[in-house]
Coordinates of C-alpha atoms and ligand atoms in Angstrom, one line a residue:
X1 CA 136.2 84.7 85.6
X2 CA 136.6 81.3 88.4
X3 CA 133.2 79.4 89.2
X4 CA 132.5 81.2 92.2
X5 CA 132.6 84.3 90.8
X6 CA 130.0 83.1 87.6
X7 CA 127.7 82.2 91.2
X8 CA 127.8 85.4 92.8
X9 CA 126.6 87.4 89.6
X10 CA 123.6 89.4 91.2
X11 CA 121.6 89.7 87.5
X12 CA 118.6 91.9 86.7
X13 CA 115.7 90.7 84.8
X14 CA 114.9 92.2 81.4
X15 CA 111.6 92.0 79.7
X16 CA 110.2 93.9 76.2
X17 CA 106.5 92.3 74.9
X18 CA 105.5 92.2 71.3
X19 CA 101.3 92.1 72.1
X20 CA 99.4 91.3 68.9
X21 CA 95.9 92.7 69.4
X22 CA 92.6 91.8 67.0
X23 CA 90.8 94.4 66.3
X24 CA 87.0 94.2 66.5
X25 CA 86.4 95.1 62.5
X26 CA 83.0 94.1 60.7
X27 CA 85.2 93.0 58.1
X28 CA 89.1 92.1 57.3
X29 CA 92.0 94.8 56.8
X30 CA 92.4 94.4 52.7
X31 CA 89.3 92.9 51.3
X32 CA 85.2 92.7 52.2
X33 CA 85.2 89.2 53.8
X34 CA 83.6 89.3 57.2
X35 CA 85.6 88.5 60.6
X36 CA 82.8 87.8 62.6
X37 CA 83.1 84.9 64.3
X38 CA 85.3 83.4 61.4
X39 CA 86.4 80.8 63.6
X40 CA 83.0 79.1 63.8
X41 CA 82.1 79.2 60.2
X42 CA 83.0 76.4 58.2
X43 CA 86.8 76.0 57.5
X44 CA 88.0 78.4 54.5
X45 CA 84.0 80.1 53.5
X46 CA 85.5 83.5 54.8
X47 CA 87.8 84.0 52.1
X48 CA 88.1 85.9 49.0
X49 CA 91.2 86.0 45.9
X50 CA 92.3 88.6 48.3
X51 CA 93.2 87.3 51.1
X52 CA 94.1 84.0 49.4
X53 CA 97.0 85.6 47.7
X54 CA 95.2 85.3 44.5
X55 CA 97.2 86.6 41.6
X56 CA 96.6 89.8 40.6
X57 CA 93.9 90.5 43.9
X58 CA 94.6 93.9 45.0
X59 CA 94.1 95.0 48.8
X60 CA 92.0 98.0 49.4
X61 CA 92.8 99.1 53.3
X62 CA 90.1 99.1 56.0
X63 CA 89.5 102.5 57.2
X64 CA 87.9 101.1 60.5
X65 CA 91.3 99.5 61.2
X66 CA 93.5 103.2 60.9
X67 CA 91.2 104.3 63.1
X68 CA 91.3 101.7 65.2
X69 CA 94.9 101.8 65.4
X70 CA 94.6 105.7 66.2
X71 CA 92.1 105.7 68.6
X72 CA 95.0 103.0 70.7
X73 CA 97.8 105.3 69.2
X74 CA 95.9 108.2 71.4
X75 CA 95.2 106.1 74.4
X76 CA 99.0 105.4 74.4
X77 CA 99.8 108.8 74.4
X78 CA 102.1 108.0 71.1
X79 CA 102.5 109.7 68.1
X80 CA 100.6 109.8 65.4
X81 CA 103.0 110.5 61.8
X82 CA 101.6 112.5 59.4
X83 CA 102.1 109.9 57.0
X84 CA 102.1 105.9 57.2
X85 CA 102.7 103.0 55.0
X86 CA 102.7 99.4 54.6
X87 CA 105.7 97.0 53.7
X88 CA 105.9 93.2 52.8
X89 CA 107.6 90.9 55.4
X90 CA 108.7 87.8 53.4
X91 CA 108.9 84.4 54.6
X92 CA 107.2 81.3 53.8
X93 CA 105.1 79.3 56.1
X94 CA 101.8 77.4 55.0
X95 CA 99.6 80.3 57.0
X96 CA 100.4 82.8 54.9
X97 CA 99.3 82.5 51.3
X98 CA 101.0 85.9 49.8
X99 CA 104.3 84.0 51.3
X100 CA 104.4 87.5 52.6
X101 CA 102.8 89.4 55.4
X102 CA 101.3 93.0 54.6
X103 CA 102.3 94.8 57.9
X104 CA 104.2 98.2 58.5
X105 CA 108.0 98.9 59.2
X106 CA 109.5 102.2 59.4
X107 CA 106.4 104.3 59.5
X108 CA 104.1 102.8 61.9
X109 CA 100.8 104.3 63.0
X110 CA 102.0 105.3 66.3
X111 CA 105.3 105.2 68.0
X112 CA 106.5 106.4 71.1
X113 CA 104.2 106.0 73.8
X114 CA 103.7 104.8 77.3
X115 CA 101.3 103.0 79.7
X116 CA 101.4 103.5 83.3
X117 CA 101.2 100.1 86.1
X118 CA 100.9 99.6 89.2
X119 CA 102.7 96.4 90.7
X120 CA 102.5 96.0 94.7
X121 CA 102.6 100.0 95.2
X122 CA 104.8 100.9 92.9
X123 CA 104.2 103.3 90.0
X124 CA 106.5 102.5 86.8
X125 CA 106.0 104.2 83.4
X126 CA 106.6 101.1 80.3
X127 CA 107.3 102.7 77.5
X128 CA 105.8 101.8 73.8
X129 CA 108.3 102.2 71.1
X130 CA 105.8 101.2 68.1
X131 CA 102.3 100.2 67.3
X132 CA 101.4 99.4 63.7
X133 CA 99.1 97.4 61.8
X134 CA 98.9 94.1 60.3
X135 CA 97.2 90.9 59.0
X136 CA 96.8 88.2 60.5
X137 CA 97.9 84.9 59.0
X138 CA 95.4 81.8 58.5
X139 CA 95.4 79.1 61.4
X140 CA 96.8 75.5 61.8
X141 CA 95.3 71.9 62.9
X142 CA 97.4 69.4 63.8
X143 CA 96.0 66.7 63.9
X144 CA 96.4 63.2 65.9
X145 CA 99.3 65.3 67.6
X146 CA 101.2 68.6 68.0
X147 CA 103.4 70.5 65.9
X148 CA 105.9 68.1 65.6
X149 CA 104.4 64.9 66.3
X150 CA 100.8 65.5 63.9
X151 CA 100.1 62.9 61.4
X152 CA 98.9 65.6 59.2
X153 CA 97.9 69.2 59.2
X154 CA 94.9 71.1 58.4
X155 CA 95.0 75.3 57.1
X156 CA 91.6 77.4 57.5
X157 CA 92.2 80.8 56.2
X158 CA 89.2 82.4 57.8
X159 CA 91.0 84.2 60.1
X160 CA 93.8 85.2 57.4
X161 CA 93.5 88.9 56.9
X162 CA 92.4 89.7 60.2
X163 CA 93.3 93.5 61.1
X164 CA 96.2 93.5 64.0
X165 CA 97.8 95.9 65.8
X166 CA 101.3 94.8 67.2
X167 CA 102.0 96.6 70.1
X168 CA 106.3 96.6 70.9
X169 CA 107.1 98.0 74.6
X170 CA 110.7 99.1 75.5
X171 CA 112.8 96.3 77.1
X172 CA 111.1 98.5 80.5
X173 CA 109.8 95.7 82.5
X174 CA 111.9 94.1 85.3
X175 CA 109.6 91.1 86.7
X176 CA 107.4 88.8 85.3
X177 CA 104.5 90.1 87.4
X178 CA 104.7 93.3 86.0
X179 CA 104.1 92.2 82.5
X180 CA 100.8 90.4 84.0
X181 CA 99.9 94.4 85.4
X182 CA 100.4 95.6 82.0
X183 CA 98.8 92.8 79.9
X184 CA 95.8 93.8 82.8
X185 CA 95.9 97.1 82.2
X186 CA 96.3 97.1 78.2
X187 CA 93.6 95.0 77.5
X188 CA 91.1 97.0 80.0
X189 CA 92.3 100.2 77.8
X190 CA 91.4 98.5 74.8
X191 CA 88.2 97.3 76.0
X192 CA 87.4 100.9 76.9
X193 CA 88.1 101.9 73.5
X194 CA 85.4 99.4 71.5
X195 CA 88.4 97.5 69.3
X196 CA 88.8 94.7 71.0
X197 CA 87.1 91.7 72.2
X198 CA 88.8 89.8 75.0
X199 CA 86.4 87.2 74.7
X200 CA 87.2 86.1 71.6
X201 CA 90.0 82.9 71.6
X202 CA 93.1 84.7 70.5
X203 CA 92.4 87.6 70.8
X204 CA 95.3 88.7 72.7
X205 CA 98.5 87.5 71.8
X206 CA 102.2 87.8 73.6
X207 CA 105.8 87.0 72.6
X208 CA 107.9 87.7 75.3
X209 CA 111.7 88.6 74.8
X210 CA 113.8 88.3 78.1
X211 CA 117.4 88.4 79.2
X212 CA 119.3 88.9 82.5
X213 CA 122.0 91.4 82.7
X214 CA 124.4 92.3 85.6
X215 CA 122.3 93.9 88.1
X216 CA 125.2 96.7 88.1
X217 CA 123.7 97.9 84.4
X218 CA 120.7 99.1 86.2
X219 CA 120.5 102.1 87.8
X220 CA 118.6 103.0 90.3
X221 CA 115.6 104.6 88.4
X222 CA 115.4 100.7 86.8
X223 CA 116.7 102.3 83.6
X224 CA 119.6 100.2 81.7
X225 CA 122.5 100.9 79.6
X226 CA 122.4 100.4 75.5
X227 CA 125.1 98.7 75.7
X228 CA 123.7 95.7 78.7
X229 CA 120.9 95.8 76.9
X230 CA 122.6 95.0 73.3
X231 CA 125.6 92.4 74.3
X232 CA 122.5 90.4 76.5
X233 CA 121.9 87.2 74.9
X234 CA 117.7 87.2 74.8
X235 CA 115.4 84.5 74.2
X236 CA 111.6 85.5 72.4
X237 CA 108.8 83.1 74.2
X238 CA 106.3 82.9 71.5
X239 CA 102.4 81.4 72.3
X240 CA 101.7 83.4 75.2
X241 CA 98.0 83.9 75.3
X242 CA 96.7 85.3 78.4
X243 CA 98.0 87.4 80.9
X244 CA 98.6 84.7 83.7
X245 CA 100.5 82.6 80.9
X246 CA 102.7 85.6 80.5
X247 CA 103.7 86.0 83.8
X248 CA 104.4 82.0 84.0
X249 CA 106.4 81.8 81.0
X250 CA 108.5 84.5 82.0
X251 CA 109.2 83.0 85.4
X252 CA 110.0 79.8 84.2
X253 CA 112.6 81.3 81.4
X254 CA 114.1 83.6 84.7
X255 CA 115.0 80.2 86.0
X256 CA 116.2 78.8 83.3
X257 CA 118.4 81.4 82.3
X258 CA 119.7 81.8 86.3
X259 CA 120.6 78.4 86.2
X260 CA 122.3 78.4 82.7
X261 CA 124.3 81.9 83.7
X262 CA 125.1 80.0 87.1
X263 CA 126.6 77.1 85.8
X264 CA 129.1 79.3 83.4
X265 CA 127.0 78.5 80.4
X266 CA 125.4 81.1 77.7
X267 CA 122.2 81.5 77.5
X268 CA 121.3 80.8 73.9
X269 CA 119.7 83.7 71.7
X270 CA 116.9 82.0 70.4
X271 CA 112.9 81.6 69.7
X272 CA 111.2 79.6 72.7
X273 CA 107.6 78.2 72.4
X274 CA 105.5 78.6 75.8
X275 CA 103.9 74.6 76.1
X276 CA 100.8 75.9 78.3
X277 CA 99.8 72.5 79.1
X278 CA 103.5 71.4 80.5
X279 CA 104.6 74.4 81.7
X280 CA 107.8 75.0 80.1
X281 CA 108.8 76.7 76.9
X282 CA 111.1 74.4 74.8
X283 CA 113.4 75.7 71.5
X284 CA 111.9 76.3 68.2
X285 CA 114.5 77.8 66.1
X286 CA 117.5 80.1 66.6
X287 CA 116.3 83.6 66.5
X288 CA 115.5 85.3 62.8
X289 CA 116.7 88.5 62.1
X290 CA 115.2 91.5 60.6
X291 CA 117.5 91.1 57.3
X292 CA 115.7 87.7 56.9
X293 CA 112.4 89.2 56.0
X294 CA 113.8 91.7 53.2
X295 CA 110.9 93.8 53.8
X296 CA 109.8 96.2 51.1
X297 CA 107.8 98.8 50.3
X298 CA 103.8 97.3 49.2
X299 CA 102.9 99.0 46.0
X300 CA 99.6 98.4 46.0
X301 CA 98.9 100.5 49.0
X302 CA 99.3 103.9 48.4
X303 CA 101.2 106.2 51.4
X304 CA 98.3 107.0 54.4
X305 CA 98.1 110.9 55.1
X306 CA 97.0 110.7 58.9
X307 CA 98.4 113.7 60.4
X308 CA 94.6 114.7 61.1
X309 CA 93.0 111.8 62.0
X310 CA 94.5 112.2 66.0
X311 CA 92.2 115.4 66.1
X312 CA 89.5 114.0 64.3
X313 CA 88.6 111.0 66.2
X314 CA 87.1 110.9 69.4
X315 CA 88.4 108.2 72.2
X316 CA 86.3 108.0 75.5
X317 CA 87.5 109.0 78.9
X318 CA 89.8 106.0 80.2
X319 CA 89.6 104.0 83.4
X320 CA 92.2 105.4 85.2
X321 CA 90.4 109.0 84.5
X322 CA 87.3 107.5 85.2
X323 CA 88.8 106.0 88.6
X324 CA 90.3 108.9 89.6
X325 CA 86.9 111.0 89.2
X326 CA 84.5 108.4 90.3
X327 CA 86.2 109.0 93.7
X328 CA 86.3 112.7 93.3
X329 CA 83.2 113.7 92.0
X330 CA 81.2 110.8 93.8
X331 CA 83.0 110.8 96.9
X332 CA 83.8 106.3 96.6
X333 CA 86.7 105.1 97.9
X334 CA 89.6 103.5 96.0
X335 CA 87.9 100.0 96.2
X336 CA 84.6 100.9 94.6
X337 CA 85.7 103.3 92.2
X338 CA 88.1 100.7 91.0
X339 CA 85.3 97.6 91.2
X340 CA 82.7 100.4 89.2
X341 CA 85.4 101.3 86.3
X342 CA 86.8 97.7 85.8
X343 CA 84.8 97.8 81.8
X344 CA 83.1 100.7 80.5
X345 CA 80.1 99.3 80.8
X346 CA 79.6 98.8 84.6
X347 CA 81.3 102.6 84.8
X348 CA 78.0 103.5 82.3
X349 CA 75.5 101.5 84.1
X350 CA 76.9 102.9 87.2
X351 CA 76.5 106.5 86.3
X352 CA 72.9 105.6 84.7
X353 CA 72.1 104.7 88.3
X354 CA 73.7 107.4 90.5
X355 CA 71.7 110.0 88.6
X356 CA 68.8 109.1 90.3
X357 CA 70.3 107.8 94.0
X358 CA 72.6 109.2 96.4
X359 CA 75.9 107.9 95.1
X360 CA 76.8 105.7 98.3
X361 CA 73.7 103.7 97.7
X362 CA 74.1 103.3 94.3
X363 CA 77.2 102.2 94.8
X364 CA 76.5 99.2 97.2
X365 CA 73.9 98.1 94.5
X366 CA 76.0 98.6 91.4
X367 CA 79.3 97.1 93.0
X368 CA 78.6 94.5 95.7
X369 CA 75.1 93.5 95.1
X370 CA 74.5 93.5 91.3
X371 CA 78.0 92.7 90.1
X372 CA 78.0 89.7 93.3
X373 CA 75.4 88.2 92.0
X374 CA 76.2 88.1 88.0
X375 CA 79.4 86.7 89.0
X376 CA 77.8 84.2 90.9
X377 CA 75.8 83.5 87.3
X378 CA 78.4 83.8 84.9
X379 CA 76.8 86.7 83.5
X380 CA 78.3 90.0 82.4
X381 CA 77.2 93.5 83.1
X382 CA 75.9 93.9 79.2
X383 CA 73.5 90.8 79.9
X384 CA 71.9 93.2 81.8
X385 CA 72.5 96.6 80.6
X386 CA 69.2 97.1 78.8
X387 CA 67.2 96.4 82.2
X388 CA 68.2 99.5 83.9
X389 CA 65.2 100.8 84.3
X390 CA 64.0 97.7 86.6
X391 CA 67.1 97.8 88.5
X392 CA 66.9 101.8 89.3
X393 CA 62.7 100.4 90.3
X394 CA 64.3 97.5 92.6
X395 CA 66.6 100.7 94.8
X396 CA 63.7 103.2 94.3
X397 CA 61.3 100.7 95.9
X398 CA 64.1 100.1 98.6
X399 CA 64.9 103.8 98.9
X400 CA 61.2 104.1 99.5
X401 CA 61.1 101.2 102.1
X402 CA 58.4 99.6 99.8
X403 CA 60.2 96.1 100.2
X404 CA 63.1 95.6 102.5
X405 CA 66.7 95.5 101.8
X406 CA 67.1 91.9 102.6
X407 CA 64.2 91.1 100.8
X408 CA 65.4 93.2 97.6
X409 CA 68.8 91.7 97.9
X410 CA 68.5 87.8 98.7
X411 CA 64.9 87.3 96.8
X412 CA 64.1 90.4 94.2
X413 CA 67.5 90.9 92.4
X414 CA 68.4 87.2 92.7
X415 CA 64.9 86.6 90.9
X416 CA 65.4 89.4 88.7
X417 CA 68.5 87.5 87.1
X418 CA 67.0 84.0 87.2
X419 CA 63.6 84.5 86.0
X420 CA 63.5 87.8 84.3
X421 CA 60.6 89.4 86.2
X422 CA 60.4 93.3 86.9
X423 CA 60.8 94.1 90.3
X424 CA 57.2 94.8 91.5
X425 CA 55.7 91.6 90.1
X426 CA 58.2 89.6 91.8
X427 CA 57.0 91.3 95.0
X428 CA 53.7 91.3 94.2
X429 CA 53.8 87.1 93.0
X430 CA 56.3 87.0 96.5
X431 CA 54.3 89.2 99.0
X432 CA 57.0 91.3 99.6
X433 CA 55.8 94.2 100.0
X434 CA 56.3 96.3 103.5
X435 CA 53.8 94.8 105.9
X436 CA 51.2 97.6 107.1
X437 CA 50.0 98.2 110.6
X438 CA 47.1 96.2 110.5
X439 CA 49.0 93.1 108.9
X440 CA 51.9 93.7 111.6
X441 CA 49.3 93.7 114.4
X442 CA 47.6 90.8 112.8
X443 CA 51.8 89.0 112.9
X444 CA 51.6 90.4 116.5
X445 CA 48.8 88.4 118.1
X446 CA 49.5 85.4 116.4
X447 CA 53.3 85.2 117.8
X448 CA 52.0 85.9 121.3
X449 CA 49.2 83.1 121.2
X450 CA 51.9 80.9 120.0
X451 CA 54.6 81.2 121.9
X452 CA 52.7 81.7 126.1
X453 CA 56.3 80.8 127.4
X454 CA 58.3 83.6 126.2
X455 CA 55.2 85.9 127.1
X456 CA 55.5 84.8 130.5
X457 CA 59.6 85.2 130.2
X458 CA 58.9 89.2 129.0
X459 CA 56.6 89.9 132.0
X460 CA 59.7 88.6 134.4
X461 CA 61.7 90.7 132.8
X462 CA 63.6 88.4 131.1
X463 CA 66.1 90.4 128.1
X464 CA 65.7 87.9 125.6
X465 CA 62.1 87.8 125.3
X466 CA 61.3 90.2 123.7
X467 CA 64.1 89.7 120.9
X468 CA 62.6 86.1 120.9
X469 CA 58.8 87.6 119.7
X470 CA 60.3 90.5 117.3
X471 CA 62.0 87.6 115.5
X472 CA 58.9 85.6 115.4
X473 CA 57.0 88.9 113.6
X474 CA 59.7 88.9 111.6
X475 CA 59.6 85.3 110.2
X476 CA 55.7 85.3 109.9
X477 CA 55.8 88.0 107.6
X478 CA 58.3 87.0 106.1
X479 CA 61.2 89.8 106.4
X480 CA 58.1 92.1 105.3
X481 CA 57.6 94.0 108.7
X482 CA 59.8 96.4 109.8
X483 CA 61.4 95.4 112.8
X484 CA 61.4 98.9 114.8
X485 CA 57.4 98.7 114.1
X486 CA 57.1 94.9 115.2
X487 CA 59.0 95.8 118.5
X488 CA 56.5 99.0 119.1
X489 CA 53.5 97.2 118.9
X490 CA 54.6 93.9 120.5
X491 CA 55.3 96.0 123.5
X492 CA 52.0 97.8 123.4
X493 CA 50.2 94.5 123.3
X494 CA 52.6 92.7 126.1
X495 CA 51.8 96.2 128.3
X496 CA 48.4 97.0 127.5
Ligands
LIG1 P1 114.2 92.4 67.1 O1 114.5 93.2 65.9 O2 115.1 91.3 67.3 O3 112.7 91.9 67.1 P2 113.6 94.7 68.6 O4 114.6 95.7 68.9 O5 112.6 95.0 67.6 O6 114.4 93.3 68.3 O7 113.0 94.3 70.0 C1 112.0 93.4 70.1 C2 111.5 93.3 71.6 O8 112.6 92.9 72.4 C3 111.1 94.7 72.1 O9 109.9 94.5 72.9 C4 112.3 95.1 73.0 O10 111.8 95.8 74.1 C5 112.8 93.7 73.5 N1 114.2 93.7 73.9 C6 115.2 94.4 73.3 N2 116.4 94.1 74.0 C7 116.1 93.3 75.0 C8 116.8 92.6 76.1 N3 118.1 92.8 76.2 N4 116.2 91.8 76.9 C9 114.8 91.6 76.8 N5 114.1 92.2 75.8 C10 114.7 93.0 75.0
LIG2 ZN1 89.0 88.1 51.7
LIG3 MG1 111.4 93.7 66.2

């Protein structure tokens, strides 16, 4: 092949994830020692002769992490074997006190699903060749430096043992940005479910394996053959931790493998680390391969009957479900139904609410008003979830035309949230509350005494004028008259 031709290869991009999830356990996959917030706790206190690789500690497996691991199976639409088991992955690295990882190998939990994205219009179907579960090795200081530059390094093996499930997609994606979509859409999926918590550091974690192959392999359909797919030299960008990273990394490793192709060089099959901070991914090692692990079958754990457990446990209705009925059954469009389902708890609170109102106005308060102003507060929907009963009083008293809109919006709700008052003693404390006739009239005569000029203006007919003195009601009662009242009697008095 000359130069020239090497530059005029059109190439297709090529991506397949590996997602390591942490599931939201009370304790760790193969002993009793607690996961909660293990990264706080003092360095190595969360740690038993189990998951210290203690001789002759047994594992017992965590039943809350099989079903876990089904309850994702089923929101993958994978299948579940009847039978699973667990296999030793050796290796040595100072994380990992067994010198072995307990994980699973050729009878995962779940295999052969798919998710569903959404990228700029376009529908594609990823598929999921394998989920299966895991532990999670201990973590690493460096310290005074990074990986290779640290003077020393420290090991905390709190977060050793740490149920997992790795998640393995099909090499299905063909741009970076539709990783980002899926990494979006997964971890909304698994929120829905109750296993994961995205808050938590590390909770989500990416490697990203990615090769470009002559844009002839792929047909039209995006699908590619085995055989592009196989003689494609790929590089695996390890360290990806959120989904914006993902979509970075990969771009970066696009370029540098376009470039590399470009100039007639191969692109070298290796393991690339993702440096956040700089940007780039640099080399780590050459890539390891399966045989290097000499996996095995673990003894100690006896073979999982699970054919059942699909049937037996429940997972809730899932946003795109939820989406799609939130616009059917309450009649919201695409927008709202989207901002109302984004976690499981504004879709709750949400439905809490529209029992009682007409959908449209609960969705204004639920979407744009509340939700505006916790974002404006850093706070989250379940900072607020066990107030419903004051929010549905703040719209009742609205839908009643107790207080006004503006009034609930700008000065009840935002007080609701920064002082923690019910609605009505906030109106009460704020005199709020709708201005009656008497107190309107009372508005009325003061805002004619005061203002003679634009009196005079009204009788010569002058447009404005009266605008002028409704807006002068308004702002004595503070917002608590209704304007089509104020304009009523301000023209009885002007004409009387
Ligand atoms: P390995 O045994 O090397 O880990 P796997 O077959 O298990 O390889 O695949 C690991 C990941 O690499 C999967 O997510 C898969 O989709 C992805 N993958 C496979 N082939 C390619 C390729 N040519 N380009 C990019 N990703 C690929
Ligand atoms: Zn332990
Ligand atoms: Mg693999």
């Amino acid at each position: 092949m000359t130069a020239q031709a090497v530059e005029q290869r059109e190439l297709a991009v090529v991506i397949g994830l590996e997602v390591h999830v942490q599931l939201e356990t009370a304790t760790k996959i193969f002993c009793g020692c607690s996961t909660r917030a293990a990264e706080d706790e003092e360095p190595n206190s969360r740690t038993c002769p189990v998951c210290l690789g203690l001789p002759g500690a047994l594992p017992v497996l965590n039943e809350g992490a099989v079903e876990a691991a089904v309850k994702i199976g089923k929101a993958l639409s994978a299948d579940i074997p009847e039978q699973t088991t667990f296999h030793r992955k050796n290796y040595y690295y100072p994380d990992l006190p067994k010198n072995f990882q307990l994980t699973q190998y050729d009878a995962p939990i779940c295999a052969n699903g798919s998710i569903e994205i959404s990228v700029e219009g376009t529908r594609r179907k990823i598929g999921i060749t394998r989920a299966h579960l895991e532990e999670d090795p201990g973590s690493l200081q460096h310290k005074g430096g990074s990986i290779d530059t640290a003077d020393y390094t420290l090991i905390n093996y709190n977060r050793a043992g740490t149920p997992l499930v790795e998640i393995v997609t099909e090499p299905d994606f063909r741009s970076p940005a539709e990783t980002r979509a899926f990494l979006a859409k997964l971890e909304e999926v698994l929120e829905y479910l109750g296993v994961f918590d995205p808050t938590r550091d590390g909770s989500l974690r990416v490697d990203a394996n990615i090769s470009l192959v002559d844009a002839e392999a792929v047909d039209e359909d995006g699908e590619i053959s085995e055989d592009a797919l196989r003689s494609a030299n790929r590089t695996e960008v390890k360290n990806i931790s959120s989904h914006k990273g993902a979509e970075k990394a990969l771009a970066y490793e696009v370029t540098r493998q376009r470039n590399a192709i470009q100039r007639g060089r191969a692109v070298e099959q290796e393991t690339r680390h993702w440096d956040e901070s700089r940007g780039i991914t640099v080399s780590m090692r050459s890539k390891e391969e399966e045989k290097d692990y000499r996996y095995f079958r673990e003894a100690d754990i006896p073979p999982l009957e699970v054919s059942d457990w699909k049937e037996r446990i429940p997972i809730p209705e899932l946003p795109d479900a939820r989406r799609d009925r939130f616009e059917a059954e309450y009649g919201l469009d695409a927008e709202s139904a989207s901002k109302l389902t984004s976690t499981k708890e504004v879709a709750d609170f949400f439905e809490d609410v529209a029992e009682s109102f007409d959908p449209d106005l609960a969705a204004t308060w639920v979407a744009d008003n509340l939700l505006g102003e916790l974002n404006y507060r850093d706070m989250e929907i379940t900072d607020v979830a066990d107030r419903l009963d004051e929010f549905t009083r703040l719209i009742e008293l609205v839908d009643a035309e107790e207080v006004t809109t503006k009034n609930a919006e700008e000065i009840v709700l935002r007080s609701m949230l920064d002082d923690g008052n019910d609605p009505d003693t906030i109106i009460d404390r704020e005199g709020l509350g709708k201005a009656n006739d008497d107190e309107i009239v009372g508005f009325v005569e003061a805002a004619i005494d005061e203002n003679p000029d634009a009196v005079e203006d009204y009788h010569d007919g002058e447009d404005g004028a009266l605008n002028f003195l409704v807006g002068q009601v308004m702002q004595k009662s503070r917002g608590s008259a209704d304007p089509g009242t104020a304009n009523q009697v301000l023209r009885e008095q002007l004409d009387g």
